[in-house]
Structures are given as C-alpha cells and as structure tokens.
Amino acid sequence: MKKPWGGRFTKPTDKAVEAFTASIHYDSRLLEYDIRGSIAHAKMLGKCKIIPPEDAEKIVVGLEQVLSDLQSGKAKFDPSLEDVHMNVETLLAGQIGEVAGKLHTARSRNDQVATDVRLYLKDEIDAAIELIKTLQRTLVQKAKENLDVVMPGYTHMQHAQPVLLSHHLMAYFWMLQRDSERLQDCRKRVDVLPLGSGALAGTPFPIDREFVAKELGFSAISKNSMDAVADRDFIAEFLAACSIIMAHLSRFSEDIILWNSHEFRFIELDDSVTTGSSIMPQKKNPDVAELVRGKTGRVYGDLISLLTTIKGLPMTYNRDLQEDKEPLFDAADTVKSSLGVFSIMLKSAKFNVKRIAEDMHGDFSTATDMADILVMQGYPFRTAHEMTGDLVREFNEDGLGLELLPLKEFQEMVRKVDKKTIQRITDPKASANAKNVPGGTAREQVEKQIEEALQILNSKT
Ligand code: ARG
C-alpha cells in the first residue's frame, strides 16, 4: 500500500522495519477518538474557509462511513499503514477520493495523536471513578451490616486493640476516596486540547482552536505548541494514580487472603469468586485477591516504563513517544478489571462473626485500656504501662487472658474509676466504644463516618 508520506522515498520500507514501527495492533483502539478528532478538525477547516465547506462536509460524511465500515468488519486495518491515523486517512481516500487529502491541512500526526489519547483517557478516568464508587458503596454497605462486630485491630501483625470491623472496612473507603480525587485532579490536566499545535510550531492557517475544543468537549487549549506535542505528563500522572489505586487494592487483597486462611477463618469467600485445586480436593483459593495483588506489579511497571521513555527525550516529538500507549492501555484495563472483580468478591463475602469473637479470647488486646484505667486512678502513664505489662506477663505464664481478670478485686485498686469503665478490660466491645474521638473506632464515630461517606457518594461530583 502506498504510504501517505511516500513522496520523498524511492524505496519501499523494509518489511522488518515496517513491522517494527507499526502500532496499529494496539492503537486501533483509539479509532473512535481519532475519527471524532478528525471530524471536529474538518468542520473547523470548513467553517474557517481553509478548505471549501462542501469538501469539509464530504470529509465528515466519509469519516463516519470509515468508522462504520471498520466497526462492521467491512473494512480492515492494514499493518503496512503504521498506525490508526494513516489507516483512517487511507480508507477515507478510498471512500471519497482526493478530497480526503485536505483533512490533514493545518494538522500533524503529532498533535493528532496527543488529542486522541487525551480523549481516550478522559473516558477511562470517568469509568475508573465509577468503578471506585461501586467498590466504595460495597464497603459502606458491609460496614453498615457489621456495626456490631468487634475484631482485633493489628499492628506488626499482632493483636493490638479491638476495633469495629466496620472501622477497618471504612479505612479502605477513605483510601479509595483519595484515589478518586487524584483521578479527578489528573483529569483537569488531561482535559486540554493539543490539536492546532501542528508538528511542533503551530500552523500558518487561520484555524479556530476554541471551536475544536468545544466540539470535542475540552475545557481548555494548550498554551505552547512544543509542549503540547512533547508532553506526556498527563499519562504519567494517570499511571501514578493507577499505581496508588493498585497499592490500596493489593493491601486489601492481602487482608482478604489472610482472613480467608485456615488460621484466621474471618471471612468466607463465595464459591463464585474462588477457584479449586486440580489436585487437592479441599481447596478453595482466593485467586481474585491474589491476582489483584499480582497485577499491582505490572501497573507499577507501566508507570516506570513511561517515565523511562520520556526521561531522555529532547524536544519535541520523538517516535519513542509511541511507546506511551501500551503501558497506558494496560494500566487502564488492569485497574478497571481489578476494581470490578474486587467489588464482586467483597459483595458476596461473609464474615465469620463467631470466629472473629473467639479469636479475641486471651489476646490481651485490652491491655491499653487497663493502663488507661490506672492513669485515671492517678498513676503516670509510664507507671501504668509497667504495671499492666507485669500483669500481662503473669497472666500469659498462667495461660489466662485479660477477660478473666477478677474485676471486683481490680476495682479495689482503682477506686476512682467507675465499674462500667473497668469493664473495658474484659469486654472488647466496651473497649472499642470507649475510643469516642472523631476518627476513632467507637460505634458512634463509625456511624458518623458512614454518614459522611454516604454524603460523598450521593453528591454529584
Ligand atoms: N503512531 C504515532 C505515535 O503514536 C503517531 C505519531 C507519529 N508521528 C510521527 N512524526 N511519526 O506516536
């Protein structure tokens, strides 16, 4: 196939080079955005009388036909035409003849591809934000259902202090909320039109960039043509936001994998989201969580790949920049599918409330409450810490848990403290409910948290 840029060449491209430089096998997914961008550009060329309006009209109709022919399979992409842009232009020429050649007036593939990717990315960001919202709704639902469940809160993977299961779940809500805000913030910088920058210097034609921006739904136009064709910050930002989302999902996965283990048995994952072993009949594996954890690595890889691609590039466009797309597509696909399956897995999960309660027996997770009570009696905290530590050691040696502490005797020691407060030592629920500060794990506070979360989810932005 004759290349649209073939004029100054006397030899055909080497087949290996053709295959090496082609990107159509992945950038074909930009097709709809490429057509939309071209339609807006053609309309502008006609409106500004840079090409005759009737030619612009022919181009627009032709582009719509190219899109439907490619979508229906009537037309096929040709790898010898490098990329989606050249394929569309060539098919357009097949459709409407020589007038198709007017479309590329006042435009370069450099500003064209940057425009396509930005259009694509705005949609991807919106989709990812929706998927985050679905997962957040699932978390709030689970938090609401489990307000009565007290579980061990961990530091260093050791039982630390009792917390509400809802509090633990809501911690992930807020991580995801920041993820969503990061994406929204990144979107502002994606939402800028590069088209009109030409190859790098702008164009001598009297184009109307604002018109194109409006047609394509961009909020602003780029301010510097060199920056516009060289910049891939907006992709790096998106990949960084994706990496953090995956970090959060990976941590959550790790919790779920542990909770699902025989040692914990805190959670029962539904049959529909687990898989069996080909040899061990008893197995029911948490593959979704494991794969989300596993896929985190590749999204980090996508970020590092792009950052490395751009780090040594001189101004402005260099073909290296074609390497921006595969990591971008991979990360967007991976984050979206991970968020999607995570919601499904969490929604059908059942918490083993009885087992969680049993797990707190003899775990000394209320030892801080005991130290606090001694402080209320008047002891300095360090002394109270020491006294409690001594007692924990003794109880531990005798194989006892703090829930067996004879409260009556203890009360003799701490006359200034009322009976109900002392119960925090033997009752994890009382211990959790005592943490009644904003952001604390007391039921009243967790209910407030859920309220606030629902307000966020139900607000329009
Ligand atoms: N396929 C190319 C890319 O993705 C399009 C831009 C080509 N520009 C050029 N000057 N060769 O970057």
GROMACS .gro file of C-alpha atoms and ligand atoms in nm:
model
  473
    1MET     CA    1   0.000   0.000   0.000
    2LYS     CA    2   0.131   0.346  -0.093
    3LYS     CA    3   0.231   0.543   0.215
    4PRO     CA    4   0.059   0.879   0.269
    5TRP     CA    5   0.407   1.021   0.337
    6GLY     CA    6   0.576   0.839   0.044
    7GLY     CA    7   0.669   1.137  -0.178
    8ARG     CA    8   1.038   1.172  -0.096
    9PHE     CA    9   1.107   0.798  -0.085
   10THR     CA   10   1.239   0.594  -0.372
   11LYS     CA   11   1.246   0.255  -0.198
   12PRO     CA   12   0.976   0.063  -0.016
   13THR     CA   13   1.008   0.022   0.361
   14ASP     CA   14   1.187  -0.292   0.470
   15LYS     CA   15   0.930  -0.546   0.591
   16ALA     CA   16   1.101  -0.590   0.928
   17VAL     CA   17   1.112  -0.213   0.976
   18GLU     CA   18   0.750  -0.187   0.880
   19ALA     CA   19   0.654  -0.445   1.140
   20PHE     CA   20   0.881  -0.288   1.400
   21THR     CA   21   0.745   0.064   1.362
   22ALA     CA   22   0.378  -0.028   1.332
   23SER     CA   23   0.143   0.047   1.620
   24ILE     CA   24  -0.189  -0.036   1.457
   25HIS     CA   25  -0.218  -0.362   1.652
   26TYR     CA   26  -0.272  -0.160   1.968
   27ASP     CA   27  -0.359   0.198   1.869
   28SER     CA   28  -0.656   0.073   1.666
   29ARG     CA   29  -0.846   0.104   1.989
   30LEU     CA   30  -0.818   0.482   1.950
   31LEU     CA   31  -1.028   0.458   1.634
   32GLU     CA   32  -1.340   0.633   1.760
   33TYR     CA   33  -1.139   0.911   1.919
   34ASP     CA   34  -0.933   0.955   1.604
   35ILE     CA   35  -1.248   0.986   1.394
   36ARG     CA   36  -1.408   1.229   1.639
   37GLY     CA   37  -1.094   1.443   1.639
   38SER     CA   38  -1.081   1.440   1.261
   39ILE     CA   39  -1.447   1.531   1.225
   40ALA     CA   40  -1.404   1.831   1.456
   41HIS     CA   41  -1.091   1.935   1.268
   42ALA     CA   42  -1.263   1.904   0.927
   43LYS     CA   43  -1.563   2.106   1.046
   44MET     CA   44  -1.330   2.376   1.169
   45LEU     CA   45  -1.137   2.382   0.839
   46GLY     CA   46  -1.467   2.428   0.655
   47LYS     CA   47  -1.602   2.689   0.895
   48CYS     CA   48  -1.280   2.893   0.874
   49LYS     CA   49  -1.283   2.857   0.491
   50ILE     CA   50  -0.939   2.696   0.500
   51ILE     CA   51  -1.093   2.429   0.276
   52PRO     CA   52  -1.423   2.469   0.089
   53PRO     CA   53  -1.715   2.393   0.327
   54GLU     CA   54  -1.856   2.138   0.082
   55ASP     CA   55  -1.524   1.947   0.095
   56ALA     CA   56  -1.537   1.955   0.473
   57GLU     CA   57  -1.888   1.814   0.454
   58LYS     CA   58  -1.769   1.531   0.225
   59ILE     CA   59  -1.485   1.453   0.465
   60VAL     CA   60  -1.720   1.436   0.764
   61VAL     CA   61  -1.958   1.200   0.587
   62GLY     CA   62  -1.664   0.992   0.464
   63LEU     CA   63  -1.516   0.966   0.813
   64GLU     CA   64  -1.846   0.843   0.952
   65GLN     CA   65  -1.854   0.580   0.679
   66VAL     CA   66  -1.495   0.473   0.755
   67LEU     CA   67  -1.587   0.427   1.120
   68SER     CA   68  -1.891   0.215   1.047
   69ASP     CA   69  -1.706   0.008   0.784
   70LEU     CA   70  -1.426  -0.067   1.030
   71GLN     CA   71  -1.670  -0.146   1.308
   72SER     CA   72  -1.879  -0.378   1.095
   73GLY     CA   73  -1.571  -0.552   0.958
   74LYS     CA   74  -1.638  -0.437   0.602
   75ALA     CA   75  -1.305  -0.256   0.608
   76LYS     CA   76  -0.989  -0.389   0.772
   77PHE     CA   77  -0.683  -0.222   0.921
   78ASP     CA   78  -0.367  -0.259   0.713
   79PRO     CA   79  -0.048  -0.308   0.920
   80SER     CA   80   0.165  -0.163   0.641
   81LEU     CA   81  -0.004   0.171   0.711
   82GLU     CA   82   0.166   0.201   1.051
   83ASP     CA   83  -0.099   0.339   1.277
   84VAL     CA   84  -0.464   0.421   1.322
   85HIS     CA   85  -0.424   0.772   1.180
   86MET     CA   86  -0.276   0.657   0.849
   87ASN     CA   87  -0.528   0.377   0.820
   88VAL     CA   88  -0.821   0.612   0.865
   89GLU     CA   89  -0.679   0.863   0.618
   90THR     CA   90  -0.617   0.595   0.357
   91LEU     CA   91  -0.962   0.442   0.398
   92LEU     CA   92  -1.110   0.790   0.372
   93ALA     CA   93  -0.934   0.839   0.039
   94GLY     CA   94  -1.081   0.510  -0.078
   95GLN     CA   95  -1.419   0.642   0.024
   96ILE     CA   96  -1.421   1.000  -0.112
   97GLY     CA   97  -1.113   1.022  -0.334
   98GLU     CA   98  -0.858   1.300  -0.350
   99VAL     CA   99  -1.055   1.546  -0.138
  100ALA     CA  100  -0.962   1.324   0.159
  101GLY     CA  101  -0.613   1.469   0.127
  102LYS     CA  102  -0.743   1.804   0.253
  103LEU     CA  103  -0.817   1.669   0.600
  104HIS     CA  104  -0.456   1.685   0.709
  105THR     CA  105  -0.435   2.059   0.637
  106ALA     CA  106  -0.308   2.252   0.941
  107ARG     CA  107  -0.253   1.931   1.136
  108SER     CA  108   0.021   1.682   1.211
  109ARG     CA  109   0.007   1.333   1.348
  110ASN     CA  110   0.188   1.474   1.649
  111ASP     CA  111  -0.097   1.697   1.765
  112GLN     CA  112  -0.347   1.442   1.634
  113VAL     CA  113  -0.221   1.150   1.843
  114ALA     CA  114  -0.193   1.365   2.156
  115THR     CA  115  -0.556   1.468   2.103
  116ASP     CA  116  -0.674   1.109   2.054
  117VAL     CA  117  -0.501   0.988   2.369
  118ARG     CA  118  -0.642   1.272   2.576
  119LEU     CA  119  -0.995   1.200   2.453
  120TYR     CA  120  -0.949   0.831   2.532
  121LEU     CA  121  -0.806   0.900   2.875
  122LYS     CA  122  -1.088   1.128   2.983
  123ASP     CA  123  -1.332   0.841   2.922
  124GLU     CA  124  -1.108   0.592   3.101
  125ILE     CA  125  -1.078   0.819   3.403
  126ASP     CA  126  -1.455   0.861   3.421
  127ALA     CA  127  -1.500   0.484   3.401
  128ALA     CA  128  -1.239   0.420   3.671
  129ILE     CA  129  -1.402   0.675   3.902
  130GLU     CA  130  -1.738   0.499   3.859
  131LEU     CA  131  -1.580   0.162   3.942
  132ILE     CA  132  -1.418   0.309   4.252
  133LYS     CA  133  -1.758   0.440   4.354
  134THR     CA  134  -1.914   0.097   4.319
  135LEU     CA  135  -1.647  -0.053   4.542
  136GLN     CA  136  -1.693   0.229   4.793
  137ARG     CA  137  -2.068   0.162   4.801
  138THR     CA  138  -2.000  -0.205   4.868
  139LEU     CA  139  -1.766  -0.110   5.152
  140VAL     CA  140  -2.023   0.121   5.310
  141GLN     CA  141  -2.289  -0.150   5.279
  142LYS     CA  142  -2.064  -0.406   5.450
  143ALA     CA  143  -1.967  -0.152   5.716
  144LYS     CA  144  -2.333  -0.082   5.789
  145GLU     CA  145  -2.418  -0.452   5.815
  146ASN     CA  146  -2.134  -0.528   6.054
  147LEU     CA  147  -2.153  -0.244   6.304
  148ASP     CA  148  -2.185  -0.493   6.588
  149VAL     CA  149  -1.874  -0.689   6.500
  150VAL     CA  150  -1.562  -0.619   6.704
  151MET     CA  151  -1.238  -0.758   6.574
  152PRO     CA  152  -0.872  -0.744   6.664
  153GLY     CA  153  -0.703  -0.439   6.520
  154TYR     CA  154  -0.343  -0.518   6.426
  155THR     CA  155  -0.007  -0.351   6.430
  156HIS     CA  156   0.302  -0.554   6.337
  157MET     CA  157   0.056  -0.835   6.255
  158GLN     CA  158  -0.005  -0.870   6.632
  159HIS     CA  159  -0.338  -0.817   6.805
  160ALA     CA  160  -0.316  -0.455   6.916
  161GLN     CA  161  -0.651  -0.308   7.020
  162PRO     CA  162  -1.013  -0.404   6.949
  163VAL     CA  163  -1.173  -0.218   6.658
  164LEU     CA  164  -1.504  -0.242   6.478
  165LEU     CA  165  -1.488  -0.449   6.161
  166SER     CA  166  -1.676  -0.156   6.004
  167HIS     CA  167  -1.394   0.077   6.103
  168HIS     CA  168  -1.141  -0.149   5.933
  169LEU     CA  169  -1.353  -0.161   5.616
  170MET     CA  170  -1.409   0.214   5.616
  171ALA     CA  171  -1.033   0.270   5.624
  172TYR     CA  172  -1.034   0.140   5.266
  173PHE     CA  173  -1.323   0.368   5.177
  174TRP     CA  174  -1.108   0.673   5.253
  175MET     CA  175  -0.809   0.538   5.064
  176LEU     CA  176  -1.033   0.489   4.762
  177GLN     CA  177  -1.178   0.835   4.811
  178ARG     CA  178  -0.830   0.986   4.778
  179ASP     CA  179  -0.775   0.767   4.472
  180SER     CA  180  -1.089   0.904   4.316
  181GLU     CA  181  -0.987   1.263   4.395
  182ARG     CA  182  -0.644   1.201   4.246
  183LEU     CA  183  -0.807   1.084   3.924
  184GLN     CA  184  -1.039   1.383   3.918
  185ASP     CA  185  -0.746   1.614   3.967
  186CYS     CA  186  -0.543   1.441   3.696
  187ARG     CA  187  -0.842   1.473   3.462
  188LYS     CA  188  -0.819   1.852   3.475
  189ARG     CA  189  -0.478   1.837   3.313
  190VAL     CA  190  -0.586   1.575   3.061
  191ASP     CA  191  -0.875   1.798   2.959
  192VAL     CA  192  -0.664   2.030   2.740
  193LEU     CA  193  -0.670   2.030   2.359
  194PRO     CA  194  -0.333   1.995   2.183
  195LEU     CA  195  -0.478   1.998   1.828
  196GLY     CA  196  -0.372   2.311   1.642
  197SER     CA  197  -0.010   2.273   1.750
  198GLY     CA  198   0.087   2.119   1.416
  199ALA     CA  199   0.408   1.918   1.415
  200LEU     CA  200   0.561   2.141   1.683
  201ALA     CA  201   0.544   2.508   1.581
  202GLY     CA  202   0.175   2.580   1.529
  203THR     CA  203   0.030   2.643   1.182
  204PRO     CA  204   0.011   2.936   0.941
  205PHE     CA  205  -0.356   2.866   0.865
  206PRO     CA  206  -0.620   3.079   1.041
  207ILE     CA  207  -0.759   2.791   1.250
  208ASP     CA  208  -1.011   2.822   1.533
  209ARG     CA  209  -0.880   2.613   1.820
  210GLU     CA  210  -1.154   2.718   2.059
  211PHE     CA  211  -1.413   2.584   1.816
  212VAL     CA  212  -1.238   2.245   1.802
  213ALA     CA  213  -1.206   2.239   2.181
  214LYS     CA  214  -1.578   2.300   2.215
  215GLU     CA  215  -1.667   2.038   1.954
  216LEU     CA  216  -1.458   1.777   2.135
  217GLY     CA  217  -1.558   1.879   2.487
  218PHE     CA  218  -1.217   2.002   2.602
  219SER     CA  219  -1.215   2.270   2.874
  220ALA     CA  220  -0.901   2.446   2.755
  221ILE     CA  221  -0.648   2.465   2.473
  222SER     CA  222  -0.275   2.411   2.516
  223LYS     CA  223  -0.062   2.723   2.552
  224ASN     CA  224   0.260   2.614   2.381
  225SER     CA  225   0.271   2.407   2.064
  226MET     CA  226   0.607   2.248   2.152
  227ASP     CA  227   0.488   2.149   2.498
  228ALA     CA  228   0.161   2.020   2.353
  229VAL     CA  229   0.324   1.762   2.123
  230ALA     CA  230   0.607   1.664   2.359
  231ASP     CA  231   0.410   1.639   2.683
  232ARG     CA  232   0.312   1.304   2.829
  233ASP     CA  233   0.290   1.422   3.192
  234PHE     CA  234  -0.081   1.362   3.185
  235ILE     CA  235  -0.020   0.992   3.118
  236ALA     CA  236   0.248   0.970   3.387
  237GLU     CA  237   0.007   1.127   3.635
  238PHE     CA  238  -0.265   0.883   3.544
  239LEU     CA  239  -0.027   0.589   3.577
  240ALA     CA  240   0.089   0.717   3.916
  241ALA     CA  241  -0.274   0.743   4.029
  242CYS     CA  242  -0.334   0.389   3.895
  243SER     CA  243  -0.030   0.261   4.083
  244ILE     CA  244  -0.162   0.401   4.410
  245ILE     CA  245  -0.505   0.250   4.346
  246MET     CA  246  -0.339  -0.087   4.289
  247ALA     CA  247  -0.129  -0.044   4.606
  248HIS     CA  248  -0.452   0.004   4.801
  249LEU     CA  249  -0.625  -0.290   4.636
  250SER     CA  250  -0.318  -0.503   4.693
  251ARG     CA  251  -0.315  -0.427   5.066
  252PHE     CA  252  -0.684  -0.503   5.086
  253SER     CA  253  -0.619  -0.826   4.894
  254GLU     CA  254  -0.358  -0.922   5.148
  255ASP     CA  255  -0.609  -0.870   5.431
  256ILE     CA  256  -0.862  -1.084   5.248
  257ILE     CA  257  -0.612  -1.360   5.175
  258LEU     CA  258  -0.516  -1.372   5.542
  259TRP     CA  259  -0.874  -1.357   5.663
  260ASN     CA  260  -0.961  -1.639   5.427
  261SER     CA  261  -0.682  -1.864   5.557
  262HIS     CA  262  -0.747  -2.157   5.789
  263GLU     CA  263  -0.556  -1.978   6.067
  264PHE     CA  264  -0.787  -1.676   6.058
  265ARG     CA  265  -1.117  -1.801   5.913
  266PHE     CA  266  -1.255  -1.446   5.947
  267ILE     CA  267  -1.414  -1.444   5.605
  268GLU     CA  268  -1.585  -1.690   5.373
  269LEU     CA  269  -1.546  -1.603   5.008
  270ASP     CA  270  -1.829  -1.707   4.783
  271ASP     CA  271  -1.785  -2.013   4.560
  272SER     CA  272  -1.847  -1.794   4.258
  273VAL     CA  273  -1.531  -1.590   4.319
  274THR     CA  274  -1.292  -1.866   4.423
  275THR     CA  275  -1.125  -2.150   4.237
  276GLY     CA  276  -1.032  -2.505   4.324
  277SER     CA  277  -0.711  -2.701   4.303
  278SER     CA  278  -0.651  -2.958   4.031
  279ILE     CA  279  -0.503  -3.197   4.289
  280MET     CA  280  -0.622  -3.102   4.639
  281PRO     CA  281  -0.998  -3.155   4.657
  282GLN     CA  282  -1.046  -2.947   4.971
  283LYS     CA  283  -0.903  -2.624   4.826
  284LYS     CA  284  -1.097  -2.305   4.767
  285ASN     CA  285  -0.845  -2.044   4.670
  286PRO     CA  286  -0.877  -1.664   4.687
  287ASP     CA  287  -0.744  -1.619   4.334
  288VAL     CA  288  -0.914  -1.285   4.271
  289ALA     CA  289  -0.734  -1.125   4.563
  290GLU     CA  290  -0.408  -1.294   4.470
  291LEU     CA  291  -0.429  -1.180   4.110
  292VAL     CA  292  -0.513  -0.823   4.206
  293ARG     CA  293  -0.207  -0.830   4.432
  294GLY     CA  294  -0.007  -0.981   4.146
  295LYS     CA  295  -0.125  -0.734   3.885
  296THR     CA  296  -0.014  -0.444   4.104
  297GLY     CA  297   0.340  -0.516   3.991
  298ARG     CA  298   0.259  -0.475   3.625
  299VAL     CA  299   0.085  -0.142   3.679
  300TYR     CA  300   0.393  -0.016   3.865
  301GLY     CA  301   0.588  -0.144   3.564
  302ASP     CA  302   0.366   0.059   3.331
  303LEU     CA  303   0.445   0.375   3.527
  304ILE     CA  304   0.819   0.311   3.530
  305SER     CA  305   0.811   0.221   3.162
  306LEU     CA  306   0.657   0.554   3.066
  307LEU     CA  307   0.877   0.760   3.296
  308THR     CA  308   1.180   0.590   3.148
  309THR     CA  309   1.057   0.651   2.794
  310ILE     CA  310   1.025   1.026   2.848
  311LYS     CA  311   1.327   1.090   3.066
  312GLY     CA  312   1.591   1.131   2.796
  313LEU     CA  313   1.383   1.278   2.518
  314PRO     CA  314   1.491   1.603   2.358
  315MET     CA  315   1.219   1.842   2.248
  316THR     CA  316   0.975   1.780   2.091
  317TYR     CA  317   0.805   1.475   1.942
  318ASN     CA  318   1.022   1.167   1.906
  319ARG     CA  319   0.898   0.831   1.790
  320ASP     CA  320   0.981   0.694   2.133
  321LEU     CA  321   0.654   0.854   2.239
  322GLN     CA  322   0.463   0.589   2.050
  323GLU     CA  323   0.568   0.365   2.342
  324ASP     CA  324   0.333   0.559   2.570
  325LYS     CA  325   0.025   0.370   2.460
  326GLU     CA  326   0.078   0.009   2.561
  327PRO     CA  327   0.156   0.088   2.926
  328LEU     CA  328  -0.135   0.331   2.932
  329PHE     CA  329  -0.384   0.082   2.789
  330ASP     CA  330  -0.250  -0.197   3.008
  331ALA     CA  331  -0.278   0.006   3.327
  332ALA     CA  332  -0.626   0.137   3.245
  333ASP     CA  333  -0.751  -0.215   3.164
  334THR     CA  334  -0.589  -0.368   3.469
  335VAL     CA  335  -0.716  -0.108   3.714
  336LYS     CA  336  -1.068  -0.123   3.577
  337SER     CA  337  -1.090  -0.501   3.582
  338SER     CA  338  -0.932  -0.521   3.928
  339LEU     CA  339  -1.179  -0.270   4.071
  340GLY     CA  340  -1.466  -0.454   3.905
  341VAL     CA  341  -1.384  -0.801   4.037
  342PHE     CA  342  -1.294  -0.666   4.377
  343SER     CA  343  -1.646  -0.529   4.422
  344ILE     CA  344  -1.795  -0.862   4.315
  345MET     CA  345  -1.570  -1.054   4.556
  346LEU     CA  346  -1.643  -0.824   4.850
  347LYS     CA  347  -2.015  -0.805   4.792
  348SER     CA  348  -2.063  -1.182   4.825
  349ALA     CA  349  -1.814  -1.232   5.112
  350LYS     CA  350  -1.947  -1.343   5.450
  351PHE     CA  351  -1.778  -1.254   5.776
  352ASN     CA  352  -1.743  -1.533   6.028
  353VAL     CA  353  -1.858  -1.328   6.326
  354LYS     CA  354  -1.836  -1.608   6.581
  355ARG     CA  355  -1.484  -1.699   6.486
  356ILE     CA  356  -1.372  -1.334   6.496
  357ALA     CA  357  -1.508  -1.301   6.851
  358GLU     CA  358  -1.337  -1.623   6.962
  359ASP     CA  359  -1.011  -1.505   6.820
  360MET     CA  360  -1.004  -1.223   7.071
  361HIS     CA  361  -1.003  -1.453   7.374
  362GLY     CA  362  -0.677  -1.437   7.559
  363ASP     CA  363  -0.524  -1.188   7.315
  364PHE     CA  364  -0.452  -0.908   7.567
  365SER     CA  365  -0.581  -0.650   7.319
  366THR     CA  366  -0.745  -0.458   7.603
  367ALA     CA  367  -0.416  -0.413   7.791
  368THR     CA  368  -0.401  -0.047   7.684
  369ASP     CA  369  -0.745   0.001   7.840
  370MET     CA  370  -0.612  -0.134   8.167
  371ALA     CA  371  -0.316   0.105   8.156
  372ASP     CA  372  -0.557   0.392   8.075
  373ILE     CA  373  -0.771   0.300   8.376
  374LEU     CA  374  -0.468   0.306   8.603
  375VAL     CA  375  -0.395   0.653   8.464
  376MET     CA  376  -0.749   0.760   8.556
  377GLN     CA  377  -0.670   0.640   8.907
  378GLY     CA  378  -0.377   0.882   8.913
  379TYR     CA  379  -0.076   0.678   8.806
  380PRO     CA  380   0.159   0.833   8.547
  381PHE     CA  381   0.112   0.656   8.212
  382ARG     CA  382   0.461   0.503   8.215
  383THR     CA  383   0.399   0.351   8.561
  384ALA     CA  384   0.059   0.225   8.449
  385HIS     CA  385   0.220   0.072   8.139
  386GLU     CA  386   0.476  -0.109   8.356
  387MET     CA  387   0.213  -0.236   8.600
  388THR     CA  388  -0.007  -0.364   8.319
  389GLY     CA  389   0.292  -0.523   8.146
  390ASP     CA  390   0.374  -0.714   8.466
  391LEU     CA  391   0.021  -0.841   8.493
  392VAL     CA  392   0.007  -0.942   8.126
  393ARG     CA  393   0.327  -1.142   8.171
  394GLU     CA  394   0.187  -1.321   8.476
  395PHE     CA  395  -0.145  -1.396   8.310
  396ASN     CA  396   0.033  -1.514   8.000
  397GLU     CA  397   0.252  -1.751   8.202
  398ASP     CA  398  -0.060  -1.893   8.363
  399GLY     CA  399  -0.231  -1.931   8.027
  400LEU     CA  400  -0.501  -1.677   8.111
  401GLY     CA  401  -0.647  -1.387   7.915
  402LEU     CA  402  -0.735  -1.045   8.049
  403GLU     CA  403  -1.104  -1.122   8.007
  404LEU     CA  404  -1.063  -1.347   8.313
  405LEU     CA  405  -0.941  -1.058   8.529
  406PRO     CA  406  -1.140  -1.059   8.856
  407LEU     CA  407  -1.296  -0.716   8.815
  408LYS     CA  408  -1.409  -0.696   9.177
  409GLU     CA  409  -1.054  -0.727   9.305
  410PHE     CA  410  -0.920  -0.490   9.046
  411GLN     CA  411  -1.178  -0.233   9.142
  412GLU     CA  412  -1.027  -0.222   9.490
  413MET     CA  413  -0.709  -0.095   9.324
  414VAL     CA  414  -0.881   0.170   9.116
  415ARG     CA  415  -1.149   0.312   9.340
  416LYS     CA  416  -1.164   0.640   9.148
  417VAL     CA  417  -1.280   0.464   8.832
  418ASP     CA  418  -1.640   0.355   8.785
  419LYS     CA  419  -1.741  -0.006   8.724
  420LYS     CA  420  -1.856   0.044   8.368
  421THR     CA  421  -1.522   0.187   8.264
  422ILE     CA  422  -1.340  -0.106   8.419
  423GLN     CA  423  -1.540  -0.341   8.201
  424ARG     CA  424  -1.337  -0.223   7.902
  425ILE     CA  425  -1.068  -0.465   8.016
  426THR     CA  426  -1.285  -0.773   7.983
  427ASP     CA  427  -1.514  -0.663   7.702
  428PRO     CA  428  -1.362  -0.577   7.362
  429LYS     CA  429  -1.682  -0.404   7.254
  430ALA     CA  430  -1.666  -0.168   7.553
  431SER     CA  431  -1.300  -0.112   7.472
  432ALA     CA  432  -1.378  -0.016   7.112
  433ASN     CA  433  -1.669   0.205   7.210
  434ALA     CA  434  -1.451   0.396   7.452
  435LYS     CA  435  -1.250   0.535   7.159
  436ASN     CA  436  -1.511   0.801   7.111
  437VAL     CA  437  -1.300   1.071   6.947
  438PRO     CA  438  -1.353   1.194   6.590
  439GLY     CA  439  -1.198   0.932   6.365
  440GLY     CA  440  -1.197   0.676   6.647
  441THR     CA  441  -1.347   0.329   6.637
  442ALA     CA  442  -1.642   0.387   6.874
  443ARG     CA  443  -1.969   0.289   6.710
  444GLU     CA  444  -2.100   0.645   6.730
  445GLN     CA  445  -1.794   0.770   6.541
  446VAL     CA  446  -1.806   0.494   6.282
  447GLU     CA  447  -2.172   0.573   6.220
  448LYS     CA  448  -2.075   0.936   6.161
  449GLN     CA  449  -1.805   0.820   5.922
  450ILE     CA  450  -2.056   0.612   5.728
  451GLU     CA  451  -2.292   0.909   5.716
  452GLU     CA  452  -2.021   1.130   5.574
  453ALA     CA  453  -1.919   0.863   5.324
  454LEU     CA  454  -2.277   0.834   5.201
  455GLN     CA  455  -2.297   1.210   5.157
  456ILE     CA  456  -1.986   1.197   4.942
  457LEU     CA  457  -2.119   0.907   4.735
  458ASN     CA  458  -2.455   1.074   4.683
  459SER     CA  459  -2.313   1.414   4.591
  460LYS     CA  460  -2.297   1.482   4.218
  461THR     CA  461  -1.922   1.530   4.174
  462ARG     N1  462   0.183   0.637   1.588
  462ARG     C1  463   0.247   0.758   1.626
  462ARG     C2  464   0.253   0.767   1.779
  462ARG     O1  465   0.180   0.702   1.838
  462ARG     C3  466   0.173   0.875   1.572
  462ARG     C4  467   0.258   0.996   1.561
  462ARG     C5  468   0.358   0.978   1.453
  462ARG     N2  469   0.431   1.096   1.431
  462ARG     C6  470   0.542   1.099   1.359
  462ARG     N3  471   0.603   1.211   1.348
  462ARG     N4  472   0.592   0.989   1.305
  462ARG     O2  473   0.329   0.839   1.835
   0.00000   0.00000   0.00000
